[in-house]
Structure formats: structure tokens, C-alpha cells
PDB file of C-alpha atoms in Angstrom:
ATOM      1  CA  MET A   1     -46.287 -51.565  33.585  1.00  0.00           C
ATOM      2  CA  LYS A   2     -48.451 -54.661  33.968  1.00  0.00           C
ATOM      3  CA  LEU A   3     -46.813 -57.770  35.420  1.00  0.00           C
ATOM      4  CA  ALA A   4     -47.935 -61.405  35.257  1.00  0.00           C
ATOM      5  CA  PHE A   5     -46.595 -64.838  35.788  1.00  0.00           C
ATOM      6  CA  SER A   6     -47.198 -68.154  34.084  1.00  0.00           C
ATOM      7  CA  THR A   7     -48.436 -71.152  35.997  1.00  0.00           C
ATOM      8  CA  VAL A   8     -45.418 -72.974  34.527  1.00  0.00           C
ATOM      9  CA  CYS A   9     -43.542 -71.262  37.445  1.00  0.00           C
ATOM     10  CA  CYS A  10     -45.623 -72.964  40.090  1.00  0.00           C
ATOM     11  CA  PRO A  11     -46.943 -76.413  39.007  1.00  0.00           C
ATOM     12  CA  GLU A  12     -47.650 -77.402  42.662  1.00  0.00           C
ATOM     13  CA  TRP A  13     -50.189 -74.491  43.098  1.00  0.00           C
ATOM     14  CA  ASP A  14     -53.884 -74.646  42.419  1.00  0.00           C
ATOM     15  CA  TRP A  15     -55.497 -71.764  40.556  1.00  0.00           C
ATOM     16  CA  GLN A  16     -56.744 -70.030  43.730  1.00  0.00           C
ATOM     17  CA  ARG A  17     -53.285 -69.948  45.264  1.00  0.00           C
ATOM     18  CA  CYS A  18     -51.940 -68.437  42.007  1.00  0.00           C
ATOM     19  CA  ALA A  19     -54.575 -65.747  42.047  1.00  0.00           C
ATOM     20  CA  ASP A  20     -54.123 -64.980  45.719  1.00  0.00           C
ATOM     21  CA  TYR A  21     -50.319 -64.712  45.289  1.00  0.00           C
ATOM     22  CA  ALA A  22     -50.711 -62.452  42.351  1.00  0.00           C
ATOM     23  CA  ASP A  23     -52.989 -60.118  44.227  1.00  0.00           C
ATOM     24  CA  ARG A  24     -50.741 -60.039  47.326  1.00  0.00           C
ATOM     25  CA  TYR A  25     -47.364 -59.510  45.649  1.00  0.00           C
ATOM     26  CA  GLY A  26     -47.975 -56.917  42.913  1.00  0.00           C
ATOM     27  CA  PHE A  27     -48.948 -58.956  39.846  1.00  0.00           C
ATOM     28  CA  ASP A  28     -51.766 -57.745  37.564  1.00  0.00           C
ATOM     29  CA  GLY A  29     -52.636 -61.161  36.218  1.00  0.00           C
ATOM     30  CA  VAL A  30     -51.787 -64.823  35.886  1.00  0.00           C
ATOM     31  CA  GLU A  31     -51.181 -66.723  32.649  1.00  0.00           C
ATOM     32  CA  LEU A  32     -52.537 -70.259  32.530  1.00  0.00           C
ATOM     33  CA  ARG A  33     -50.148 -72.745  30.805  1.00  0.00           C
ATOM     34  CA  ILE A  34     -51.676 -76.047  29.661  1.00  0.00           C
ATOM     35  CA  THR A  35     -50.216 -79.116  28.040  1.00  0.00           C
ATOM     36  CA  ARG A  36     -52.005 -81.620  25.856  1.00  0.00           C
ATOM     37  CA  GLU A  37     -52.625 -83.697  29.030  1.00  0.00           C
ATOM     38  CA  ASP A  38     -54.223 -80.716  30.742  1.00  0.00           C
ATOM     39  CA  SER A  39     -56.306 -80.017  27.639  1.00  0.00           C
ATOM     40  CA  GLN A  40     -58.122 -83.242  28.167  1.00  0.00           C
ATOM     41  CA  LYS A  41     -59.524 -81.902  31.418  1.00  0.00           C
ATOM     42  CA  LEU A  42     -61.006 -78.828  29.779  1.00  0.00           C
ATOM     43  CA  PRO A  43     -64.388 -78.440  28.080  1.00  0.00           C
ATOM     44  CA  HIS A  44     -64.857 -79.334  24.409  1.00  0.00           C
ATOM     45  CA  TYR A  45     -62.481 -82.244  24.754  1.00  0.00           C
ATOM     46  CA  ASP A  46     -64.601 -84.610  26.861  1.00  0.00           C
ATOM     47  CA  GLY A  47     -67.634 -82.491  27.640  1.00  0.00           C
ATOM     48  CA  THR A  48     -66.746 -81.892  31.242  1.00  0.00           C
ATOM     49  CA  LEU A  49     -64.765 -79.463  33.372  1.00  0.00           C
ATOM     50  CA  ARG A  50     -62.615 -81.741  35.555  1.00  0.00           C
ATOM     51  CA  TYR A  51     -59.446 -80.747  37.310  1.00  0.00           C
ATOM     52  CA  ARG A  52     -56.460 -82.623  38.568  1.00  0.00           C
ATOM     53  CA  GLU A  53     -55.667 -82.131  42.276  1.00  0.00           C
ATOM     54  CA  THR A  54     -52.059 -81.033  41.842  1.00  0.00           C
ATOM     55  CA  SER A  55     -52.245 -78.809  38.713  1.00  0.00           C
ATOM     56  CA  PRO A  56     -53.059 -75.123  38.208  1.00  0.00           C
ATOM     57  CA  LEU A  57     -56.477 -76.351  36.963  1.00  0.00           C
ATOM     58  CA  SER A  58     -57.518 -77.773  40.343  1.00  0.00           C
ATOM     59  CA  SER A  59     -60.090 -75.076  41.278  1.00  0.00           C
ATOM     60  CA  PRO A  60     -62.601 -72.859  39.434  1.00  0.00           C
ATOM     61  CA  LEU A  61     -60.790 -70.257  37.378  1.00  0.00           C
ATOM     62  CA  SER A  62     -61.774 -67.096  39.154  1.00  0.00           C
ATOM     63  CA  PRO A  63     -60.578 -64.509  38.372  1.00  0.00           C
ATOM     64  CA  SER A  64     -60.043 -65.526  34.774  1.00  0.00           C
ATOM     65  CA  PRO A  65     -56.524 -66.033  33.479  1.00  0.00           C
ATOM     66  CA  ILE A  66     -55.257 -63.241  31.316  1.00  0.00           C
ATOM     67  CA  LEU A  67     -53.927 -65.653  28.658  1.00  0.00           C
ATOM     68  CA  LEU A  68     -54.316 -69.332  27.830  1.00  0.00           C
ATOM     69  CA  ALA A  69     -50.777 -70.474  26.850  1.00  0.00           C
ATOM     70  CA  THR A  70     -51.592 -73.637  24.907  1.00  0.00           C
ATOM     71  CA  GLY A  71     -49.250 -76.345  23.621  1.00  0.00           C
ATOM     72  CA  VAL A  72     -50.785 -75.971  20.106  1.00  0.00           C
ATOM     73  CA  CYS A  73     -47.986 -76.283  17.515  1.00  0.00           C
ATOM     74  CA  LEU A  74     -48.968 -75.075  14.075  1.00  0.00           C
ATOM     75  CA  ALA A  75     -46.448 -77.320  12.341  1.00  0.00           C
ATOM     76  CA  GLU A  76     -48.562 -80.269  13.589  1.00  0.00           C
ATOM     77  CA  GLN A  77     -51.696 -80.627  11.475  1.00  0.00           C
ATOM     78  CA  ARG A  78     -53.794 -82.180  14.197  1.00  0.00           C
ATOM     79  CA  ASP A  79     -53.072 -79.240  16.534  1.00  0.00           C
ATOM     80  CA  THR A  80     -55.193 -76.921  14.434  1.00  0.00           C
ATOM     81  CA  GLU A  81     -58.326 -78.724  15.466  1.00  0.00           C
ATOM     82  CA  ASP A  82     -57.186 -78.743  19.027  1.00  0.00           C
ATOM     83  CA  GLY A  83     -56.638 -74.983  18.702  1.00  0.00           C
ATOM     84  CA  LEU A  84     -60.193 -74.452  17.526  1.00  0.00           C
ATOM     85  CA  SER A  85     -61.529 -76.377  20.541  1.00  0.00           C
ATOM     86  CA  LEU A  86     -59.314 -74.429  22.916  1.00  0.00           C
ATOM     87  CA  LEU A  87     -60.583 -71.084  21.401  1.00  0.00           C
ATOM     88  CA  GLU A  88     -64.047 -72.081  22.569  1.00  0.00           C
ATOM     89  CA  THR A  89     -62.679 -73.095  25.880  1.00  0.00           C
ATOM     90  CA  ALA A  90     -60.989 -69.727  26.307  1.00  0.00           C
ATOM     91  CA  ARG A  91     -64.203 -67.906  25.424  1.00  0.00           C
ATOM     92  CA  GLU A  92     -66.183 -69.942  28.000  1.00  0.00           C
ATOM     93  CA  LEU A  93     -63.612 -69.375  30.739  1.00  0.00           C
ATOM     94  CA  GLY A  94     -63.474 -65.580  30.006  1.00  0.00           C
ATOM     95  CA  ILE A  95     -59.914 -65.642  28.710  1.00  0.00           C
ATOM     96  CA  SER A  96     -59.235 -62.959  26.127  1.00  0.00           C
ATOM     97  CA  MET A  97     -55.899 -64.181  24.710  1.00  0.00           C
ATOM     98  CA  LEU A  98     -54.629 -67.582  23.509  1.00  0.00           C
ATOM     99  CA  ARG A  99     -50.982 -68.464  22.704  1.00  0.00           C
ATOM    100  CA  VAL A 100     -49.909 -70.842  19.980  1.00  0.00           C
ATOM    101  CA  MET A 101     -46.392 -71.802  18.788  1.00  0.00           C
ATOM    102  CA  ILE A 102     -44.999 -73.128  15.504  1.00  0.00           C
ATOM    103  CA  THR A 103     -43.159 -76.133  17.158  1.00  0.00           C
ATOM    104  CA  ALA A 104     -42.627 -77.276  20.758  1.00  0.00           C
ATOM    105  CA  ALA A 105     -38.824 -76.726  20.577  1.00  0.00           C
ATOM    106  CA  PRO A 106     -37.782 -73.132  21.279  1.00  0.00           C
ATOM    107  CA  ASN A 107     -34.692 -73.235  19.006  1.00  0.00           C
ATOM    108  CA  PRO A 108     -35.160 -72.853  15.206  1.00  0.00           C
ATOM    109  CA  THR A 109     -36.012 -75.966  13.144  1.00  0.00           C
ATOM    110  CA  VAL A 110     -37.047 -76.376   9.500  1.00  0.00           C
ATOM    111  CA  VAL A 111     -40.852 -76.286   9.064  1.00  0.00           C
ATOM    112  CA  ASP A 112     -43.372 -75.727   6.252  1.00  0.00           C
ATOM    113  CA  LEU A 113     -43.898 -72.043   7.047  1.00  0.00           C
ATOM    114  CA  THR A 114     -46.713 -71.576   4.525  1.00  0.00           C
ATOM    115  CA  ALA A 115     -48.796 -74.427   5.960  1.00  0.00           C
ATOM    116  CA  ALA A 116     -48.224 -73.178   9.493  1.00  0.00           C
ATOM    117  CA  ALA A 117     -49.208 -69.631   8.483  1.00  0.00           C
ATOM    118  CA  MET A 118     -52.488 -70.924   6.988  1.00  0.00           C
ATOM    119  CA  ALA A 119     -53.245 -72.802  10.182  1.00  0.00           C
ATOM    120  CA  TYR A 120     -52.555 -69.617  12.163  1.00  0.00           C
ATOM    121  CA  ARG A 121     -54.818 -67.585   9.864  1.00  0.00           C
ATOM    122  CA  LYS A 122     -57.666 -70.007  10.456  1.00  0.00           C
ATOM    123  CA  LEU A 123     -57.299 -69.823  14.284  1.00  0.00           C
ATOM    124  CA  PHE A 124     -56.811 -66.062  14.251  1.00  0.00           C
ATOM    125  CA  LEU A 125     -59.917 -65.361  12.192  1.00  0.00           C
ATOM    126  CA  GLU A 126     -62.016 -67.781  14.259  1.00  0.00           C
ATOM    127  CA  GLY A 127     -60.758 -66.179  17.455  1.00  0.00           C
ATOM    128  CA  ARG A 128     -61.651 -62.719  16.149  1.00  0.00           C
ATOM    129  CA  LYS A 129     -65.237 -63.881  15.687  1.00  0.00           C
ATOM    130  CA  ILE A 130     -65.559 -64.843  19.361  1.00  0.00           C
ATOM    131  CA  GLY A 131     -63.422 -62.163  20.931  1.00  0.00           C
ATOM    132  CA  VAL A 132     -60.265 -64.154  21.692  1.00  0.00           C
ATOM    133  CA  ARG A 133     -56.938 -62.804  20.419  1.00  0.00           C
ATOM    134  CA  VAL A 134     -54.657 -65.549  19.103  1.00  0.00           C
ATOM    135  CA  LEU A 135     -50.954 -64.699  19.529  1.00  0.00           C
ATOM    136  CA  ILE A 136     -48.071 -66.494  17.867  1.00  0.00           C
ATOM    137  CA  GLU A 137     -44.914 -66.785  19.934  1.00  0.00           C
ATOM    138  CA  THR A 138     -41.361 -66.014  18.897  1.00  0.00           C
ATOM    139  CA  SER A 139     -40.283 -69.657  19.323  1.00  0.00           C
ATOM    140  CA  GLY A 140     -38.879 -72.361  17.125  1.00  0.00           C
ATOM    141  CA  ALA A 141     -38.364 -71.121  13.522  1.00  0.00           C
ATOM    142  CA  LEU A 142     -40.130 -67.877  14.560  1.00  0.00           C
ATOM    143  CA  SER A 143     -37.494 -67.067  17.180  1.00  0.00           C
ATOM    144  CA  ASP A 144     -36.015 -65.340  14.132  1.00  0.00           C
ATOM    145  CA  SER A 145     -38.007 -62.131  13.852  1.00  0.00           C
ATOM    146  CA  GLY A 146     -37.334 -61.972  10.109  1.00  0.00           C
ATOM    147  CA  GLU A 147     -39.005 -65.386   9.734  1.00  0.00           C
ATOM    148  CA  MET A 148     -41.866 -64.153  11.983  1.00  0.00           C
ATOM    149  CA  ASN A 149     -42.365 -61.202   9.621  1.00  0.00           C
ATOM    150  CA  ARG A 150     -42.522 -63.584   6.663  1.00  0.00           C
ATOM    151  CA  PHE A 151     -44.925 -65.827   8.575  1.00  0.00           C
ATOM    152  CA  LEU A 152     -47.306 -62.971   9.317  1.00  0.00           C
ATOM    153  CA  LEU A 153     -47.203 -61.810   5.720  1.00  0.00           C
ATOM    154  CA  LEU A 154     -48.103 -65.298   4.593  1.00  0.00           C
ATOM    155  CA  ALA A 155     -50.936 -65.498   7.109  1.00  0.00           C
ATOM    156  CA  ASP A 156     -52.251 -62.069   5.975  1.00  0.00           C
ATOM    157  CA  CYS A 157     -54.706 -61.679   8.792  1.00  0.00           C
ATOM    158  CA  GLY A 158     -53.320 -58.881  10.963  1.00  0.00           C
ATOM    159  CA  GLY A 159     -51.858 -61.333  13.467  1.00  0.00           C
ATOM    160  CA  GLU A 160     -50.346 -60.585  16.894  1.00  0.00           C
ATOM    161  CA  VAL A 161     -47.031 -61.616  18.348  1.00  0.00           C
ATOM    162  CA  LEU A 162     -46.060 -62.909  21.800  1.00  0.00           C
ATOM    163  CA  TRP A 163     -42.432 -61.710  22.020  1.00  0.00           C
ATOM    164  CA  ASP A 164     -40.366 -64.083  24.086  1.00  0.00           C
ATOM    165  CA  ILE A 165     -37.352 -61.876  24.769  1.00  0.00           C
ATOM    166  CA  HIS A 166     -35.235 -64.879  25.699  1.00  0.00           C
ATOM    167  CA  ASN A 167     -35.759 -66.808  22.500  1.00  0.00           C
ATOM    168  CA  THR A 168     -34.963 -64.080  19.997  1.00  0.00           C
ATOM    169  CA  PHE A 169     -31.702 -63.301  21.738  1.00  0.00           C
ATOM    170  CA  ARG A 170     -30.566 -66.729  22.919  1.00  0.00           C
ATOM    171  CA  TYR A 171     -31.323 -68.765  19.834  1.00  0.00           C
ATOM    172  CA  CYS A 172     -30.988 -66.124  17.054  1.00  0.00           C
ATOM    173  CA  GLY A 173     -28.630 -63.557  18.558  1.00  0.00           C
ATOM    174  CA  GLU A 174     -31.005 -60.658  17.957  1.00  0.00           C
ATOM    175  CA  GLN A 175     -30.584 -57.501  19.944  1.00  0.00           C
ATOM    176  CA  PRO A 176     -33.896 -56.068  21.251  1.00  0.00           C
ATOM    177  CA  GLN A 177     -33.774 -53.026  18.944  1.00  0.00           C
ATOM    178  CA  GLU A 178     -33.540 -55.329  15.894  1.00  0.00           C
ATOM    179  CA  THR A 179     -36.460 -57.507  17.028  1.00  0.00           C
ATOM    180  CA  PHE A 180     -38.635 -54.545  18.014  1.00  0.00           C
ATOM    181  CA  GLN A 181     -38.094 -52.761  14.716  1.00  0.00           C
ATOM    182  CA  ARG A 182     -39.303 -55.869  12.883  1.00  0.00           C
ATOM    183  CA  LEU A 183     -42.180 -56.575  15.112  1.00  0.00           C
ATOM    184  CA  LYS A 184     -43.414 -53.145  16.312  1.00  0.00           C
ATOM    185  CA  GLY A 185     -47.162 -52.695  16.065  1.00  0.00           C
ATOM    186  CA  ARG A 186     -47.646 -56.422  16.300  1.00  0.00           C
ATOM    187  CA  ILE A 187     -46.498 -57.189  19.896  1.00  0.00           C
ATOM    188  CA  GLY A 188     -49.418 -58.011  22.130  1.00  0.00           C
ATOM    189  CA  TYR A 189     -47.758 -59.811  25.015  1.00  0.00           C
ATOM    190  CA  VAL A 190     -44.242 -60.416  26.321  1.00  0.00           C
ATOM    191  CA  HIS A 191     -42.531 -63.388  28.007  1.00  0.00           C
ATOM    192  CA  VAL A 192     -39.588 -62.585  30.250  1.00  0.00           C
ATOM    193  CA  LYS A 193     -36.992 -65.108  31.363  1.00  0.00           C
ATOM    194  CA  ASP A 194     -33.234 -64.976  31.769  1.00  0.00           C
ATOM    195  CA  SER A 195     -30.458 -67.483  31.223  1.00  0.00           C
ATOM    196  CA  GLN A 196     -26.760 -67.957  30.707  1.00  0.00           C
ATOM    197  CA  LEU A 197     -24.739 -70.501  28.808  1.00  0.00           C
ATOM    198  CA  ALA A 198     -22.745 -73.238  30.435  1.00  0.00           C
ATOM    199  CA  GLY A 199     -20.884 -74.554  27.416  1.00  0.00           C
ATOM    200  CA  LYS A 200     -23.697 -75.218  24.992  1.00  0.00           C
ATOM    201  CA  ARG A 201     -26.344 -75.785  27.774  1.00  0.00           C
ATOM    202  CA  VAL A 202     -28.854 -73.140  28.550  1.00  0.00           C
ATOM    203  CA  GLU A 203     -29.140 -72.514  32.285  1.00  0.00           C
ATOM    204  CA  HIS A 204     -32.092 -70.463  33.437  1.00  0.00           C
ATOM    205  CA  CYS A 205     -31.498 -67.896  36.183  1.00  0.00           C
ATOM    206  CA  LEU A 206     -33.293 -65.082  38.008  1.00  0.00           C
ATOM    207  CA  ALA A 207     -34.356 -62.196  35.843  1.00  0.00           C
ATOM    208  CA  GLY A 208     -31.502 -59.713  35.648  1.00  0.00           C
ATOM    209  CA  THR A 209     -28.752 -62.156  36.578  1.00  0.00           C
ATOM    210  CA  GLY A 210     -28.096 -63.754  33.168  1.00  0.00           C
ATOM    211  CA  ASP A 211     -27.016 -62.229  29.863  1.00  0.00           C
ATOM    212  CA  ILE A 212     -30.467 -61.768  28.226  1.00  0.00           C
ATOM    213  CA  PRO A 213     -30.898 -58.011  27.601  1.00  0.00           C
ATOM    214  CA  ILE A 214     -34.187 -57.845  29.457  1.00  0.00           C
ATOM    215  CA  ASP A 215     -33.659 -54.269  30.615  1.00  0.00           C
ATOM    216  CA  GLN A 216     -33.086 -53.024  27.036  1.00  0.00           C
ATOM    217  CA  ALA A 217     -36.130 -54.828  25.726  1.00  0.00           C
ATOM    218  CA  VAL A 218     -38.465 -53.666  28.526  1.00  0.00           C
ATOM    219  CA  ARG A 219     -37.282 -50.035  28.282  1.00  0.00           C
ATOM    220  CA  LEU A 220     -37.689 -50.086  24.488  1.00  0.00           C
ATOM    221  CA  LEU A 221     -41.259 -51.336  24.776  1.00  0.00           C
ATOM    222  CA  LEU A 222     -42.266 -48.891  27.477  1.00  0.00           C
ATOM    223  CA  GLU A 223     -40.663 -45.967  25.632  1.00  0.00           C
ATOM    224  CA  ASN A 224     -42.738 -46.833  22.598  1.00  0.00           C
ATOM    225  CA  GLY A 225     -46.036 -47.046  24.361  1.00  0.00           C
ATOM    226  CA  TYR A 226     -46.383 -50.837  25.003  1.00  0.00           C
ATOM    227  CA  ASP A 227     -49.133 -51.260  27.546  1.00  0.00           C
ATOM    228  CA  GLY A 228     -49.513 -55.044  27.541  1.00  0.00           C
ATOM    229  CA  PHE A 229     -48.334 -57.609  30.068  1.00  0.00           C
ATOM    230  CA  PHE A 230     -44.739 -58.655  30.903  1.00  0.00           C
ATOM    231  CA  SER A 231     -45.064 -62.260  32.104  1.00  0.00           C
ATOM    232  CA  CYS A 232     -42.521 -64.206  34.165  1.00  0.00           C
ATOM    233  CA  GLU A 233     -42.002 -67.562  32.411  1.00  0.00           C
ATOM    234  CA  TRP A 234     -39.957 -69.485  34.945  1.00  0.00           C
ATOM    235  CA  VAL A 235     -39.999 -73.024  33.487  1.00  0.00           C
ATOM    236  CA  ARG A 236     -40.085 -74.983  36.765  1.00  0.00           C
ATOM    237  CA  ARG A 237     -42.764 -77.275  35.391  1.00  0.00           C
ATOM    238  CA  TRP A 238     -40.193 -78.728  33.074  1.00  0.00           C
ATOM    239  CA  ASN A 239     -37.238 -78.424  35.507  1.00  0.00           C
ATOM    240  CA  PRO A 240     -38.258 -79.030  39.146  1.00  0.00           C
ATOM    241  CA  LEU A 241     -34.733 -78.361  40.284  1.00  0.00           C
ATOM    242  CA  LEU A 242     -35.154 -74.647  39.553  1.00  0.00           C
ATOM    243  CA  SER A 243     -35.829 -72.319  42.484  1.00  0.00           C
ATOM    244  CA  PRO A 244     -39.428 -72.283  43.841  1.00  0.00           C
ATOM    245  CA  PRO A 245     -41.879 -69.509  42.923  1.00  0.00           C
ATOM    246  CA  TRP A 246     -41.814 -67.834  46.343  1.00  0.00           C
ATOM    247  CA  VAL A 247     -38.116 -67.121  45.625  1.00  0.00           C
ATOM    248  CA  VAL A 248     -38.360 -66.239  42.001  1.00  0.00           C
ATOM    249  CA  LEU A 249     -41.521 -64.201  41.669  1.00  0.00           C
ATOM    250  CA  PRO A 250     -40.767 -61.449  44.265  1.00  0.00           C
ATOM    251  CA  GLU A 251     -37.342 -60.943  42.657  1.00  0.00           C
ATOM    252  CA  PHE A 252     -39.023 -60.678  39.243  1.00  0.00           C
ATOM    253  CA  VAL A 253     -41.304 -57.862  40.506  1.00  0.00           C
ATOM    254  CA  LYS A 254     -38.321 -56.014  42.057  1.00  0.00           C
ATOM    255  CA  THR A 255     -36.277 -56.319  38.859  1.00  0.00           C
ATOM    256  CA  MET A 256     -39.045 -55.204  36.557  1.00  0.00           C
ATOM    257  CA  GLN A 257     -40.033 -52.271  38.804  1.00  0.00           C
ATOM    258  CA  ALA A 258     -36.389 -51.175  38.887  1.00  0.00           C
ATOM    259  CA  ILE A 259     -36.224 -51.243  35.063  1.00  0.00           C
ATOM    260  CA  ALA A 260     -39.429 -49.275  34.797  1.00  0.00           C
ATOM    261  CA  LYS A 261     -38.153 -46.615  37.144  1.00  0.00           C
ATOM    262  CA  GLU A 262     -34.971 -46.275  35.091  1.00  0.00           C
ATOM    263  CA  GLU A 263     -37.181 -45.770  31.994  1.00  0.00           C
ATOM    264  CA  LEU A 264     -39.143 -43.004  33.715  1.00  0.00           C
TER     265      LEU A 264
END
């Protein structure tokens, strides 16, 4: 089982600290999460490679991130051009995977699925030319795996899915077996996070302590030969009151290793 974490977990850390932590505590890679503001500091936006002092982009990216998790939203027409620029950025930085979404909101909303699928097709085929895999996340309208299947059929390009285990369960009530049966053969990367409901409010919590069926999803994937990454997406960048990474990440490793042992 290959474990990773997203830099959204640790917005205070520079890239070298992320890479050092991964190496020391049993992670196999680090996922680089960027926003539109971060994108302006990357090549092919302003022709330079500048970094902010207090972001994950603050030192040269060595070793390369395993995935560039962009804020590109396919429902936004202007984001397609941003996506094309970021594909070239990923290639130059030695990143083999790039994540896009349909909307910024994780819960389902009404979108023009056909237009978004055509935007994805364009990015996916361009990525294929330069050796960068473009993955579409189960988020927004595509938290519904049935809608994701329809989206992929519309795109008609052999696309790949980033399965966010949290979103399909929390926002669409899907059990892992249901999601997996619909998406099997397409899953190229997995986001792992846990939560529980406080009334109607989603409260994130340590992996294995909420009600997201992480163990079922992970075992299902491993039993069926999935050999991609399981990435901890602890959204501290958006909620600084969440526990710090040095608390969350070791617990994530312990939880995931325990699940893997059960599967074996």
C-alpha cells in the first residue's frame, strides 16, 4: 500500500519539510495542492518560478510531487486554459498526475455536464501527449458515481478518476461497494479523509474516528489489485483550527497500516 499526504494538511511547511517528513514517517509521496493564487507563482503564468515564503511552494520541488492537485474547475470556462498551462507546469516539474474538479464545492450542484466533459476531454488528451495523467475527482456533481460514469462516457477519452472516499459517502450516501462497482478500472488515485455530522455541519476528524467507511473502501481496493496512492487530505489549509499535521499524519499511517493488515 502506497501512502501520501496533501500539502493542504500542512500549509505552514515548505516543500523540503514536507518531503523530509514523508521520508521519515513512512509516506511514499507528497501531493502538491495549489490554488489560483499559488498558480500565479508557477511557470507559464508569469514566466518565472517564484515561491511564497510560507507556502508549500517555498523551495525547489525535489523530489517531485506525485500529483498536482489544482483548483481547475471544469464548469468554469476560463479554467480550461488554466488547466492547459498547468499541464505544462506539471511536465516541467516532473509531476506525472494532475487533478481537476467539476466545481469547487464538494457537494453536488447543477452543472452543464456535457460542456464540462468536453473540457476534460481536451485536458486529458493534451496530458496524454506530454505524459501527464489528468484525473477527475469525485466532487461536486461527480460525487455521485452514476453521474461520474455519465461524465466519462460523454468525455469518451478513457479518463481516470480520483476517488474521494469521503465525498461519495458523505454527500451522496454511496457505500464503497456501490461506488467501486461503477468506477472500477478507472480509479487512479484515492483521497482519504474522515468526518462526522454535527446537525447538518460536516466536522472533519482523524481517519478511523468518524463514520466514513474508510476501512471498507481501502480493503475493497486492495483486494481488487489497486496499487495507486492513498492520500491523506486533511483540509487544514481551509480550517486552521484543525489539529496540526504532526498529530494527524502519524495517526493516518497507523490507521491505514492496520486496515492493510486486516486485508492481508
